Every structure is written in structure tokens, then in C-alpha cells.
Coordinates of C-alpha atoms in Angstrom, one line a residue:
M1 CA 10.7 24.6 -38.3
L2 CA 10.8 20.8 -37.7
K3 CA 14.4 20.7 -38.8
F4 CA 15.3 23.6 -36.5
L5 CA 13.6 21.8 -33.5
T6 CA 15.3 18.5 -34.3
G7 CA 18.6 20.2 -34.2
I8 CA 17.8 21.8 -30.8
S9 CA 16.5 18.4 -29.6
R10 CA 19.8 16.7 -30.4
H11 CA 21.9 19.4 -28.9
N12 CA 20.0 19.8 -25.7
K13 CA 18.9 16.1 -25.1
L14 CA 15.3 17.1 -24.8
L15 CA 13.2 15.3 -22.1
F16 CA 10.3 14.8 -24.5
P17 CA 10.0 14.4 -28.3
V18 CA 9.8 17.2 -30.8
H19 CA 6.2 16.6 -31.8
Q20 CA 5.2 17.0 -28.1
I21 CA 7.0 20.3 -27.9
L22 CA 5.1 21.6 -30.9
Q23 CA 1.8 20.4 -29.3
L24 CA 2.7 22.0 -26.0
S25 CA 3.8 25.2 -27.5
T26 CA 0.3 25.8 -29.0
S27 CA -1.0 25.8 -25.4
I28 CA 1.3 28.7 -24.4
P29 CA -1.1 31.5 -25.6
A30 CA -3.7 30.3 -23.1
I31 CA -1.1 31.0 -20.4
S32 CA 0.3 34.1 -21.9
R33 CA -2.8 36.3 -22.1
T34 CA -1.3 38.6 -19.4
Y35 CA 2.2 38.6 -21.0
S36 CA 3.0 38.9 -24.7
F37 CA 6.1 37.4 -26.2
N38 CA 8.2 40.2 -27.6
S39 CA 11.8 41.1 -27.6
H40 CA 11.9 40.5 -23.9
V41 CA 11.2 36.8 -24.1
H42 CA 13.7 36.0 -21.4
E43 CA 11.9 38.3 -18.9
T44 CA 8.5 36.9 -20.0
L45 CA 9.6 33.3 -19.3
H46 CA 10.8 34.4 -15.9
C47 CA 7.4 35.8 -15.1
F48 CA 5.9 32.5 -16.2
L49 CA 8.3 30.6 -13.9
E50 CA 7.3 32.8 -11.0
K51 CA 3.6 31.9 -11.6
C52 CA 4.2 28.2 -12.4
S53 CA 1.9 26.0 -10.3
S54 CA 2.3 22.5 -11.8
M55 CA 4.7 20.2 -13.7
K56 CA 2.4 20.6 -16.8
H57 CA 2.9 24.3 -16.8
L58 CA 6.6 23.9 -16.2
K59 CA 7.0 21.6 -19.2
L60 CA 5.2 24.1 -21.4
I61 CA 7.6 26.8 -20.2
H62 CA 10.5 24.4 -20.8
A63 CA 9.3 23.9 -24.3
Q64 CA 9.3 27.6 -24.9
I65 CA 12.8 28.0 -23.4
I66 CA 14.0 25.4 -26.0
L67 CA 12.0 27.0 -28.9
N68 CA 13.4 30.4 -28.1
G69 CA 17.0 29.2 -27.9
L70 CA 17.3 30.0 -24.2
S71 CA 18.7 26.7 -23.2
N72 CA 22.0 28.3 -22.3
Q73 CA 20.4 30.8 -19.9
I74 CA 21.8 29.6 -16.5
V75 CA 19.4 31.7 -14.3
T76 CA 16.3 30.4 -16.2
L77 CA 17.5 26.7 -16.1
S78 CA 18.4 27.2 -12.4
K79 CA 14.8 28.3 -11.7
L80 CA 13.5 25.3 -13.6
I81 CA 15.5 22.9 -11.5
S82 CA 14.7 24.7 -8.3
F83 CA 10.9 24.3 -9.0
C84 CA 11.1 20.6 -9.9
A85 CA 13.4 19.8 -6.9
L86 CA 11.8 21.9 -4.2
S87 CA 8.1 22.6 -5.0
K88 CA 5.5 20.3 -3.5
D89 CA 4.1 20.1 -7.0
G90 CA 7.5 19.4 -8.5
D91 CA 9.3 16.2 -9.8
I92 CA 12.7 15.5 -8.4
V93 CA 13.4 12.9 -11.2
Y94 CA 12.7 15.5 -13.9
A95 CA 14.9 18.0 -12.0
H96 CA 17.7 15.4 -12.1
Q97 CA 17.2 14.8 -15.8
L98 CA 17.5 18.6 -16.4
F99 CA 20.6 18.7 -14.3
D100 CA 22.3 15.8 -16.1
N101 CA 21.8 17.5 -19.4
L102 CA 23.7 20.7 -18.3
P103 CA 27.3 21.0 -19.4
E104 CA 28.3 23.0 -16.3
P105 CA 25.8 23.2 -13.5
N106 CA 26.4 25.8 -10.9
R107 CA 26.4 25.7 -7.1
H108 CA 22.8 26.8 -6.8
M109 CA 21.6 24.0 -9.1
Y110 CA 23.6 21.5 -7.0
N111 CA 22.1 22.9 -3.8
S112 CA 18.5 22.7 -5.2
L113 CA 19.0 19.0 -6.1
I114 CA 20.7 18.1 -2.8
R115 CA 18.0 19.8 -0.8
G116 CA 15.3 18.1 -2.9
Y117 CA 16.8 14.6 -2.4
S118 CA 17.4 15.2 1.3
N119 CA 13.6 15.6 1.7
S120 CA 12.8 12.6 -0.6
D121 CA 12.4 8.9 -0.1
D122 CA 15.9 8.3 -1.3
P123 CA 18.1 10.8 0.6
T124 CA 21.3 8.9 -0.2
K125 CA 21.2 10.5 -3.7
A126 CA 21.8 13.8 -1.9
V127 CA 25.1 12.5 -0.7
L128 CA 26.0 11.2 -4.2
I129 CA 25.2 14.6 -5.7
Y130 CA 27.3 16.3 -3.0
Q131 CA 30.2 14.0 -3.8
Q132 CA 29.9 14.8 -7.5
M133 CA 29.9 18.5 -6.6
N134 CA 33.2 18.1 -4.8
Y135 CA 34.7 16.0 -7.6
F136 CA 34.0 18.8 -10.1
G137 CA 35.6 21.4 -7.9
I138 CA 32.5 23.3 -6.9
S139 CA 32.9 24.3 -3.2
P140 CA 29.8 23.8 -1.0
N141 CA 28.5 26.6 1.1
E142 CA 26.4 27.0 4.3
F143 CA 23.2 26.2 2.2
T144 CA 24.7 22.9 1.0
L145 CA 26.1 21.3 4.1
P146 CA 23.0 21.2 6.3
F147 CA 21.0 19.2 3.8
V148 CA 23.8 16.8 3.1
L149 CA 24.1 16.2 6.9
K150 CA 20.3 15.7 7.1
A151 CA 20.6 13.0 4.4
C152 CA 23.4 11.3 6.3
A153 CA 21.4 11.3 9.5
F154 CA 18.4 9.9 7.8
K155 CA 20.3 6.9 6.5
S156 CA 22.8 6.7 9.3
L157 CA 25.7 7.3 6.9
Y158 CA 28.2 7.9 9.8
V159 CA 31.5 7.8 7.8
E160 CA 30.1 10.1 5.1
G161 CA 28.7 12.5 7.7
V162 CA 32.0 12.7 9.6
L163 CA 33.7 13.6 6.4
V164 CA 31.1 16.3 5.8
H165 CA 31.7 17.6 9.4
G166 CA 35.4 17.8 8.5
Q167 CA 34.6 19.9 5.5
V168 CA 32.4 22.1 7.6
L169 CA 35.4 22.9 9.8
K170 CA 37.8 23.3 6.9
L171 CA 35.5 25.8 5.1
G172 CA 34.9 27.8 8.3
F173 CA 31.2 27.0 8.7
G174 CA 31.7 25.4 12.1
S175 CA 30.3 28.4 14.0
H176 CA 27.2 28.7 11.8
V177 CA 24.3 27.8 14.2
C178 CA 22.2 26.3 11.4
V179 CA 25.0 23.9 10.5
Q180 CA 25.6 23.1 14.1
N181 CA 21.9 22.3 14.7
V182 CA 22.0 19.8 11.8
L183 CA 25.2 18.3 13.1
I184 CA 23.3 17.6 16.4
S185 CA 20.6 15.8 14.5
F186 CA 23.1 13.9 12.4
Y187 CA 25.0 12.5 15.4
F188 CA 21.7 11.6 17.2
G189 CA 20.6 9.9 14.0
C190 CA 23.7 7.7 14.2
G191 CA 23.1 7.0 17.8
M192 CA 26.0 9.1 19.1
S193 CA 24.4 11.3 21.7
D194 CA 27.8 12.2 23.2
C195 CA 29.0 13.8 20.0
S196 CA 25.7 15.7 19.7
G197 CA 26.2 17.0 23.2
R198 CA 29.7 18.2 22.4
V199 CA 28.4 20.1 19.3
F200 CA 25.6 21.6 21.4
H201 CA 28.0 22.8 24.1
E202 CA 30.2 24.5 21.5
I203 CA 27.3 26.6 20.2
S204 CA 27.9 30.1 21.6
D205 CA 24.6 31.5 20.6
R206 CA 22.0 28.7 20.9
T207 CA 18.6 29.2 19.3
L208 CA 15.4 27.4 20.3
V209 CA 16.1 25.1 17.4
S210 CA 19.4 24.1 19.1
W211 CA 17.5 23.2 22.3
N212 CA 14.8 21.4 20.5
S213 CA 17.3 19.4 18.4
M214 CA 18.9 18.1 21.6
I215 CA 15.7 17.4 23.4
G216 CA 14.2 15.8 20.3
G217 CA 17.3 13.7 19.8
Y218 CA 17.3 12.4 23.4
S219 CA 13.6 11.7 23.0
K220 CA 14.1 9.5 19.9
M221 CA 16.8 7.6 21.8
G222 CA 14.5 7.0 24.7
C223 CA 16.7 9.1 27.1
S224 CA 14.0 10.6 29.2
K225 CA 16.3 11.7 32.1
E226 CA 18.6 13.6 29.8
A227 CA 15.7 15.2 27.9
F228 CA 14.1 16.5 31.0
L229 CA 17.3 17.7 32.6
L230 CA 17.9 19.8 29.4
F231 CA 14.3 21.1 29.6
A232 CA 15.0 22.2 33.2
E233 CA 18.2 23.9 32.1
M234 CA 16.4 25.6 29.2
R235 CA 13.8 27.0 31.6
E236 CA 16.5 28.3 34.0
L237 CA 18.1 30.2 31.2
G238 CA 14.8 31.8 30.3
V239 CA 14.5 30.1 26.9
K240 CA 10.7 29.7 26.2
P241 CA 9.7 26.2 24.9
D242 CA 7.4 25.8 22.0
G243 CA 5.2 23.1 20.6
F244 CA 8.2 21.0 19.2
T245 CA 9.7 21.0 22.7
F246 CA 6.5 19.6 24.3
V247 CA 5.9 17.0 21.5
S248 CA 9.4 15.7 22.1
L249 CA 9.0 15.5 25.9
L250 CA 5.6 13.8 25.6
S251 CA 6.9 11.4 23.0
V252 CA 9.6 10.0 25.3
C253 CA 7.0 9.8 28.2
S254 CA 4.8 7.7 25.8
E255 CA 7.7 5.4 24.9
K256 CA 8.7 4.9 28.5
C257 CA 5.1 4.7 29.7
D258 CA 6.1 7.3 32.3
V259 CA 2.8 8.9 33.2
E260 CA 4.3 11.0 36.1
L261 CA 6.7 12.9 33.8
G262 CA 3.9 13.1 31.2
K263 CA 1.6 14.7 33.9
F264 CA 4.4 17.1 34.7
V265 CA 4.5 18.3 31.1
H266 CA 0.7 18.6 31.1
W267 CA 0.8 20.5 34.3
Y268 CA 3.4 22.9 33.0
I269 CA 1.3 23.6 29.9
E270 CA -1.8 24.3 32.0
I271 CA -0.2 26.4 34.7
N272 CA 1.7 28.6 32.2
G273 CA -1.2 29.0 30.0
V274 CA 0.7 27.7 27.0
K275 CA -1.3 27.9 23.7
T276 CA -1.2 24.4 22.3
D277 CA -1.7 23.3 18.7
I278 CA -3.2 20.1 17.5
Y279 CA 0.2 18.3 17.5
V280 CA 0.7 18.9 21.2
R281 CA -2.9 17.9 22.0
N282 CA -2.5 14.7 20.0
S283 CA 0.7 14.0 21.9
L284 CA -1.1 14.5 25.3
V285 CA -3.8 12.0 24.2
D286 CA -1.2 9.6 22.9
M287 CA 0.8 9.8 26.2
Y288 CA -2.1 9.1 28.4
A289 CA -3.4 6.3 26.1
K290 CA 0.0 4.5 26.0
C291 CA 0.4 4.8 29.7
G292 CA -3.0 3.0 30.2
Y293 CA -5.0 6.1 31.3
L294 CA -7.7 5.6 28.7
N295 CA -10.4 7.6 30.5
T296 CA -8.0 10.7 30.7
A297 CA -7.1 10.2 27.0
Q298 CA -10.8 10.0 26.1
A299 CA -11.6 13.2 28.1
L300 CA -8.8 15.1 26.4
F301 CA -9.9 13.8 23.0
D302 CA -13.5 14.9 23.7
K303 CA -12.4 18.4 24.6
M304 CA -10.5 18.9 21.4
E305 CA -12.3 21.4 19.2
D306 CA -10.4 20.3 16.0
R307 CA -9.3 16.8 15.4
N308 CA -7.4 15.3 12.6
V309 CA -6.9 11.7 11.4
V310 CA -4.0 11.3 13.9
S311 CA -6.3 12.2 16.8
W312 CA -8.8 9.5 15.8
T313 CA -6.2 6.9 15.0
T314 CA -4.6 7.5 18.4
M315 CA -7.8 6.5 20.1
V316 CA -8.4 3.5 17.9
T317 CA -4.8 2.3 18.6
A318 CA -5.2 2.9 22.3
Y319 CA -8.3 0.7 22.6
A320 CA -7.0 -1.8 20.2
K321 CA -3.8 -2.4 22.2
R322 CA -5.8 -2.9 25.3
G323 CA -7.9 -5.6 23.5
L324 CA -11.0 -3.5 23.7
T325 CA -12.1 -4.4 20.2
H326 CA -15.7 -3.0 20.4
S327 CA -14.5 0.4 21.6
A328 CA -11.8 0.5 18.9
K329 CA -14.3 -0.4 16.2
R330 CA -16.7 2.3 17.5
F331 CA -14.0 5.0 17.1
F332 CA -12.9 3.5 13.8
D333 CA -16.4 3.7 12.4
Q334 CA -16.9 7.3 13.5
M335 CA -13.7 8.5 11.9
P336 CA -14.6 11.2 9.3
L337 CA -11.3 10.5 7.5
K338 CA -9.1 7.4 7.6
N339 CA -5.6 6.7 6.5
V340 CA -3.6 3.5 6.1
V341 CA -2.4 3.7 9.8
S342 CA -6.1 3.8 10.9
W343 CA -6.9 0.7 8.9
N344 CA -3.7 -1.0 10.2
S345 CA -4.6 -0.3 13.8
M346 CA -8.0 -1.9 13.4
I347 CA -6.7 -4.9 11.5
S348 CA -4.0 -5.4 14.1
C349 CA -6.6 -5.3 16.8
Y350 CA -8.6 -8.1 15.2
I351 CA -5.5 -10.2 14.7
Q352 CA -4.3 -9.6 18.3
E353 CA -7.7 -10.8 19.6
G354 CA -7.7 -13.9 17.3
C355 CA -10.5 -12.5 15.0
F356 CA -8.6 -13.4 11.9
G357 CA -11.7 -13.6 9.6
E358 CA -12.7 -10.1 10.6
A359 CA -9.2 -8.9 9.9
L360 CA -9.3 -10.3 6.4
E361 CA -12.8 -8.9 5.8
L362 CA -11.7 -5.4 6.9
F363 CA -8.7 -5.7 4.5
F364 CA -10.8 -6.4 1.5
K365 CA -13.2 -3.6 2.5
M366 CA -10.2 -1.3 2.7
C367 CA -9.1 -2.3 -0.9
D368 CA -12.7 -1.8 -2.1
L369 CA -12.7 1.8 -0.8
K370 CA -9.5 2.4 -2.7
Y371 CA -7.2 2.8 0.3
V372 CA -3.7 1.5 -0.6
P373 CA -2.3 -1.0 2.0
D374 CA 1.3 -0.8 3.0
E375 CA 3.7 -3.5 4.1
T376 CA 2.4 -3.4 7.6
T377 CA -1.2 -4.1 6.4
L378 CA 0.0 -6.9 4.1
V379 CA 2.2 -8.6 6.7
G380 CA -0.8 -8.5 9.1
V381 CA -3.4 -10.1 6.8
I382 CA -0.9 -12.7 5.6
S383 CA -0.3 -13.7 9.2
A384 CA -4.1 -14.0 9.6
C385 CA -4.2 -16.4 6.6
C386 CA -1.4 -18.3 8.3
Q387 CA -3.4 -18.6 11.5
L388 CA -6.5 -19.8 9.6
G389 CA -4.6 -22.1 7.3
D390 CA -6.4 -20.4 4.5
L391 CA -4.2 -20.9 1.5
A392 CA -6.8 -19.7 -1.0
V393 CA -7.1 -16.2 0.5
G394 CA -3.3 -16.1 1.1
K395 CA -2.8 -16.7 -2.7
K396 CA -5.3 -13.9 -3.4
I397 CA -3.3 -11.5 -1.3
H398 CA -0.1 -12.6 -2.9
D399 CA -1.7 -12.0 -6.3
Y400 CA -2.8 -8.5 -5.1
I401 CA 0.9 -7.8 -4.1
H402 CA 2.1 -9.0 -7.5
N403 CA -0.6 -7.2 -9.6
N404 CA -0.2 -3.9 -7.9
K405 CA 3.6 -4.1 -8.1
V406 CA 4.0 -3.6 -4.3
L407 CA 7.7 -3.2 -3.4
Y408 CA 8.7 -6.3 -1.4
G409 CA 10.5 -5.7 1.9
V410 CA 12.3 -8.6 3.6
T411 CA 9.5 -8.7 6.3
L412 CA 6.8 -9.2 3.6
Y413 CA 8.9 -11.9 1.9
N414 CA 9.2 -13.6 5.3
A415 CA 5.5 -13.5 6.0
L416 CA 4.7 -15.0 2.6
V417 CA 7.2 -17.9 3.1
D418 CA 5.7 -18.5 6.6
M419 CA 2.2 -18.5 5.2
Y420 CA 2.8 -20.9 2.4
A421 CA 4.8 -23.2 4.6
K422 CA 2.2 -23.3 7.4
C423 CA -0.7 -23.7 4.9
G424 CA 1.0 -26.8 3.5
S425 CA 2.7 -25.5 0.3
V426 CA 6.3 -25.9 1.4
E427 CA 7.5 -26.0 -2.2
T428 CA 6.1 -22.5 -3.0
A429 CA 7.6 -21.3 0.3
L430 CA 11.0 -22.6 -0.6
A431 CA 10.8 -21.1 -4.1
I432 CA 10.0 -17.6 -2.7
F433 CA 12.8 -18.0 -0.2
L434 CA 15.4 -18.9 -2.8
N435 CA 14.3 -15.9 -5.0
M436 CA 14.6 -13.4 -2.2
P437 CA 17.0 -10.6 -3.1
E438 CA 17.8 -10.0 0.6
K439 CA 17.6 -12.4 3.5
N440 CA 17.9 -11.8 7.2
V441 CA 18.2 -14.3 10.1
V442 CA 14.4 -14.4 10.3
S443 CA 14.2 -15.5 6.7
W444 CA 16.5 -18.5 7.3
N445 CA 14.7 -19.3 10.6
V446 CA 11.3 -19.3 8.9
M447 CA 12.4 -21.6 6.2
I448 CA 14.4 -24.0 8.4
G449 CA 11.4 -24.2 10.8
A450 CA 9.1 -24.8 7.8
L451 CA 11.2 -27.7 6.6
A452 CA 11.3 -29.1 10.1
L453 CA 7.6 -28.9 10.4
H454 CA 7.1 -30.8 7.2
G455 CA 9.6 -33.5 8.3
D456 CA 12.3 -32.7 5.8
G457 CA 15.2 -32.7 8.2
Y458 CA 17.9 -33.2 5.6
K459 CA 16.9 -30.1 3.6
A460 CA 16.7 -28.1 6.9
I461 CA 20.3 -29.2 7.7
E462 CA 21.4 -28.4 4.1
L463 CA 19.8 -24.9 4.4
F464 CA 21.5 -24.3 7.7
E465 CA 24.9 -25.1 6.1
R466 CA 24.1 -22.6 3.4
M467 CA 23.2 -20.1 6.1
E468 CA 26.7 -20.6 7.6
A469 CA 28.3 -20.3 4.2
D470 CA 26.5 -17.0 3.7
S471 CA 28.0 -15.8 7.1
V472 CA 24.6 -15.3 8.6
L473 CA 24.9 -15.8 12.4
P474 CA 22.2 -18.2 13.7
D475 CA 20.3 -17.4 16.9
K476 CA 18.2 -19.4 19.4
I477 CA 15.3 -19.7 17.0
T478 CA 17.5 -21.1 14.3
F479 CA 18.7 -23.9 16.6
T480 CA 15.2 -24.6 17.8
G481 CA 14.2 -25.3 14.2
L482 CA 17.3 -27.3 13.4
L483 CA 17.0 -29.5 16.5
S484 CA 13.3 -30.0 15.7
A485 CA 14.2 -31.1 12.2
C486 CA 16.7 -33.6 13.6
C487 CA 14.0 -34.9 16.0
H488 CA 11.3 -35.3 13.3
C489 CA 13.7 -37.3 11.2
G490 CA 15.4 -39.3 14.0
L491 CA 18.9 -37.8 13.2
T492 CA 20.2 -38.4 16.8
D493 CA 23.9 -37.9 16.0
M494 CA 23.3 -34.8 14.0
G495 CA 21.1 -33.4 16.8
R496 CA 23.9 -34.0 19.3
Y497 CA 26.4 -32.4 17.0
Y498 CA 24.3 -29.2 16.5
F499 CA 23.3 -29.0 20.2
D500 CA 27.0 -29.0 21.1
K501 CA 27.9 -26.6 18.3
M502 CA 25.2 -24.2 19.5
T503 CA 27.1 -23.3 22.7
S504 CA 30.7 -24.2 21.9
V505 CA 30.9 -22.5 18.5
Y506 CA 28.1 -19.9 18.3
K507 CA 27.9 -19.2 22.1
V508 CA 24.1 -19.3 21.9
P509 CA 22.8 -20.1 25.4
C510 CA 20.4 -23.1 25.6
D511 CA 16.8 -22.3 26.5
I512 CA 14.3 -24.8 27.8
E513 CA 13.0 -25.2 24.2
H514 CA 16.3 -26.5 23.1
Y515 CA 16.5 -29.0 26.0
A516 CA 13.0 -30.2 25.1
C517 CA 13.9 -30.8 21.5
M518 CA 17.1 -32.7 22.5
I519 CA 15.3 -34.8 25.2
D520 CA 12.5 -35.6 22.6
L521 CA 15.2 -36.7 20.1
L522 CA 17.1 -38.9 22.6
S523 CA 14.0 -40.5 24.1
R524 CA 12.5 -41.2 20.7
G525 CA 15.8 -43.1 19.9
G526 CA 15.5 -45.0 23.1
N527 CA 18.5 -43.2 24.8
F528 CA 16.7 -42.7 28.1
R529 CA 19.8 -42.7 30.3
E530 CA 21.4 -39.9 28.2
A531 CA 18.1 -38.0 28.3
M532 CA 17.8 -38.3 32.1
E533 CA 21.4 -37.2 32.5
L534 CA 20.7 -34.2 30.2
I535 CA 17.7 -33.3 32.4
G536 CA 19.9 -33.5 35.5
R537 CA 22.4 -31.0 33.9
M538 CA 19.7 -28.5 33.0
P539 CA 20.3 -25.1 34.6
M540 CA 16.5 -24.6 35.0
K541 CA 13.8 -26.8 36.5
P542 CA 12.2 -29.2 34.1
D543 CA 8.7 -28.2 33.1
I544 CA 5.7 -30.1 31.7
V545 CA 7.1 -29.9 28.2
I546 CA 10.3 -31.6 29.2
W547 CA 8.5 -34.5 31.0
G548 CA 6.0 -34.7 28.1
A549 CA 8.9 -35.2 25.6
L550 CA 10.4 -38.0 27.8
L551 CA 7.0 -39.6 28.2
G552 CA 6.5 -39.6 24.4
G553 CA 9.6 -41.7 24.1
C554 CA 8.5 -44.0 26.9
R555 CA 5.3 -44.7 25.0
I556 CA 7.2 -45.5 21.8
H557 CA 9.5 -47.9 23.5
G558 CA 7.0 -49.2 26.2
N559 CA 9.3 -48.1 29.0
V560 CA 6.9 -48.2 32.0
E561 CA 9.6 -47.9 34.7
I562 CA 10.8 -44.5 33.6
A563 CA 7.2 -43.4 33.0
K564 CA 6.4 -44.3 36.7
Q565 CA 9.3 -42.0 37.7
I566 CA 8.0 -39.2 35.6
V567 CA 4.6 -39.4 37.2
K568 CA 6.1 -38.4 40.5
H569 CA 7.7 -35.3 38.9
V570 CA 4.5 -34.4 37.1
L571 CA 2.5 -34.5 40.4
E572 CA 5.1 -32.2 42.0
L573 CA 4.6 -29.7 39.3
E574 CA 0.9 -29.3 40.2
T575 CA 0.3 -28.5 36.5
Y576 CA -2.7 -30.5 35.5
S577 CA -2.3 -31.0 31.8
A578 CA -5.0 -33.4 30.3
G579 CA -2.7 -34.5 27.5
L580 CA 0.1 -35.5 29.8
Y581 CA -2.2 -37.6 32.1
V582 CA -3.8 -39.2 29.1
L583 CA -0.4 -40.1 27.7
I584 CA 0.6 -41.7 31.0
S585 CA -2.7 -43.6 31.1
N586 CA -2.1 -44.9 27.6
I587 CA 1.4 -46.1 28.5
Y588 CA -0.1 -48.2 31.4
C589 CA -2.9 -49.4 29.2
E590 CA -0.6 -50.6 26.4
A591 CA 1.6 -52.4 29.1
Q592 CA -1.6 -53.9 30.5
R593 CA -1.0 -52.2 33.9
W594 CA -4.7 -51.9 34.6
E595 CA -4.4 -50.8 38.3
D596 CA -1.9 -48.1 37.5
M597 CA -4.1 -46.9 34.7
K598 CA -7.1 -46.7 37.0
R599 CA -5.0 -44.8 39.5
I600 CA -4.1 -42.2 36.9
R601 CA -7.8 -41.9 35.8
K602 CA -8.8 -41.4 39.5
L603 CA -6.2 -38.6 39.8
M604 CA -7.7 -37.0 36.8
Q605 CA -11.1 -37.1 38.3
Q606 CA -9.9 -35.7 41.6
H607 CA -8.3 -32.7 39.9
G608 CA -11.2 -32.2 37.5
I609 CA -9.1 -33.0 34.5
T610 CA -11.1 -34.0 31.4
K611 CA -9.8 -35.2 28.1
G612 CA -10.5 -32.6 25.4
S613 CA -12.6 -33.6 22.4
G614 CA -10.8 -33.9 19.1
I615 CA -11.6 -31.1 16.7
S616 CA -11.1 -30.8 13.0
S617 CA -12.3 -28.1 10.6
I618 CA -13.2 -28.0 6.9
E619 CA -13.8 -24.9 4.8
S620 CA -16.8 -24.8 2.6
T621 CA -17.8 -21.7 0.5
G622 CA -15.7 -19.4 2.6
F623 CA -16.9 -20.7 6.0
I624 CA -15.1 -22.8 8.5

């Protein structure tokens, strides 16, 4: 028997070892009390497949298929793949393994796998299976193409989708409304609303799905005018909207904070006596909440007979975004069921209000209650550590990410680099940055800014050159960090070079921050005339930061005359910054210009300006 099974195992490339098949097969009698294995084994297995409710049962049946030499039965194997790929209790990876071990899979098997992957976390595999299908000469049908197009829309695979559209027309499926509806969604997914419109207008017999696809597409793109014009046309033609229609319309109203259009939808629902489900009611609450009508949102929420986690989270988020922490916490505590979005809303609320300690406390409570944080949660709490300068807790969170094998996204990497840099561990920040598999412009900006902050201007410049070599286009923030690095290290010539390159080569317009960095650099080097000329060429009016940068240089070089000129400009600003007046006072003091110093102190008294006390903090046993 073992020899026989070993032969089958080699021939069929079994997905589990022979000894497991023997063990599993002994469990079959427990399932087969209703059916007895007789000469009609094939039909019996089909009955089992129809009643299959889990992957465990399916593997038992698969074992019997192999034991009974039915591995060449196409219909049976097709049902196995279909269950694994399409059932909510299935396993798409197992389905793919079964599929790969077949010598000649048929169209139905391809369709099952394509459909399964189109609904999975990796829809691009649906496109790869479709390409394989074409390569082996198996022609797709009207059940194949919609799911391939759905996968292309999800990942914005425009070129691949256009090729599929071409095959749709070639095979004569261009008039199939189900295919046309998916084409509408595909082009919207690629941001091409005009193409979606053309497909829509070519549909001779539009269904409600066709209208909803168009309205939903416009909604996702934020085109409220087009969505509502289509809704008006829909009503004129007597097409009755459903819940999907209202959710899409209310969604675009929420995004645009257009409460008038939102009220119109609400009015239409009430006047026409439309029966609404929980999704529509949640959308109404969300619309009023995002438009700032919290009382109305609260009233609608209170009237809801059935609420789900989305209903509660909507209210938590609404109060959180308005900075009403106590109200948000009250709703959060009353939630009968929470999900990761609920926790994220409350954590974000604390961070937004500067309650970083409370945000971290809530995160650890979330972990204790066995909720699994996502990237949004982790980025939020890492930023809280960054604000607190709490390297110890930051390391704990980093350890949690590593120990739980959390998949790093580029945003999470960036947050870790920023946290380590701002908490003083720039070497660790640089090590993480260099090991990142993927970097975006934010990654480079964070690291260049970190090196500038720590006074390592040469490394910041070296990193910028590597950024250029990697063909990553710098932006305004890049140059702010770069000029700041030159300033901290006194690299005046390099600062001039990059300031000029910013506009002449990269066409990045100068903001007031860039002028402030450049003026700070020039004045620290004693180049006051050049700094004053640069201020004169600025397209915007100098603010207190510009004059403060120039005053800093005046103090370093004891240039009282220019400091006196700056005082006049500062007084014209009518911006009473204690730091600036103290700086001017100190310049006069160091030059022994006692009368001028007294005059500045008198001005401070007249305007009620007081010098702030110096503050430092130390952490001891978790408290600051």
C-alpha cells in the first residue's frame, strides 16, 4: 500500500506527504456516514465536494481522490480548484498549487483562478494567469475577461487593460453589458473618465449596474458635478436608484464637504420614502460629520436602530478631527466592537492634540487586547515617540514590528528613520535608510534633513548626490534640508551653488524657507551685503524669520549698524517675538550700547513682551 501511494505521490506531485494522506484517509469514515464508498466512488466524492465546508475537509477529499486513482478526473479537480479559489473558506495558494500540477488545465480552471486572484490582495497574479492562458492557446470567454479587467483596474495596469479591451472586441464580447460595466470601472481606475464615458454611451441596454459604475467612478475621482448630472439623467429616464447609488453620491459630498448636495440626497431619500440599509445610513452620518454638522450626524446616529463598527468609528473620527478629544473618547469607550480603524482614529486624535503619551498608552492597550495594528497605527505611534524624543519606546515599537514580521511599507520605513534621527540615533537612522528596498523622495528628504539637523553637512551633500544619481527628482523640502546642512557647516559656496541649481536646473520655486536658509548662511559667514541684496530680490515680503536669520549673523560678527536697520523693519512688522527682541538687546549689550539696550527693553515692556523661561526635561521611570 505504501509503495502504491509513493508511486501516486511522485506522479501527481502531492501537496502533502504520503504519511499524512494515510492519516487523513482514516478520518474519511467520519465524514462518509451518509455516503458509502462503493463502485460509484467518483459520484460519492462529488457529493463530498458539494458539502465541503473547510480546507481541512477538502484536503481529506483530495487525499481520497489520489487514493482512488481519480487524479485524472478533470471535473473533480476543477471543483477542487473552484472551492479553493472562490470559497470564503478556501485557500488561493493551495488552488494555485493544484493548478500548477495539472498537465492540461481547462478554461474553467483558469477562470476560477483568475477570479480568485482578482478578489485577492495580489490581483496582478490574475493578469499573469490570463497571459499564461493565452500563451497556451486557451481562448478566454465572457466569464474570464471581466475579472481580468477588474484586476487591471485595481492595480492601474493601463497597458494590460487596453490589450484586454482589444481582445474583448476581437472575440465579439464588446456588446456584453457585464463586460462593458467592468470596462467602465477599469478606465475610472486608471483615471480616464472620458474613456469610461465613451464605453457607457455605447451600451445599448444599460442596467442599474452601468449607471452605478459611472456614478461611483465619478465619485471616486471627486467629480461631484458629473456624478449628480448623471443622477439627474438617470431619474429622467425612470431608472430607480438603489443603495449603491446613494452611497456613491454621499461619498463625493463628504469628500468635497458639500453639505448642500448632501442635503439634497438626504431630502430625496426622505421624500421618496426610500428604504435605506445600514450602508446608506452610515454614509449620511459620515457626510454630515465631515461637513462639520456634528449635531445632525449625532442625531442620525442616535436614530439608527442597528449600528455596526463603521457607524461608531464614523462618530469617533468626526469628533477626533474636530479636536473634541473627550467626545471622541466617550464614543470610543462605548463601542461594543472595535476594529483597527477605530483604534487608529482615537490614536490619531491624541496625536493631533499633542497628547503623545496618551496615544502610546492606547497603542499598548490595543496590543494587550490582541488587536493587530496596521501600518497607519505604527506610523502614528512612531511619530508620537518622535515628538516626545522617547527613543526607548520607539525601540520597543521597532522590536514589535520586527518580532511580528510586519510587512514594511515605505511610509513605515520613513517614520522609523525620522524617529531614530530626531531621537539622536542618526547612525541607526542611516542604517535603516540604506537597507530600505524602496525609497521615495520623502525617504531622501527625511535622511538629508536628519544629517543637516546633526550638523553633518558633507554627508547630507553626499546623500543628495546619490539621490541625483538614482534619478530621484528633489522637491522644495529636499533643498530646505540641503541648504540647512550647508548653513550648519558653514559651506557658503556649496549653499550658493545649490540655491542657484534649485531654480536653474530643477525649476523648483524658492519659498521663504529657502531664502531664510540662504540669508542665515550668508550672514553667518559675514556676507551682509550679499544677504541684504538677496532680501531685496525676494518676491515676497521678509518676515520675522528672515530678519531673525540676519540678526543671528549680526550677533556673531558684532555688526551693530545692520542690527539697528533691522530693528526698524521688525517694528514695522508689528510681530512681537520675545526671542527677536532679546537677540537685539543682547547685540547692543555685547557692543556696550547701553542706551540702545534700555530702549529695546522699554519697547518690550510697552508691548508686554516677556522673555520665556528656559525649559528642559528629563525622563525618569517612564515620566517626563
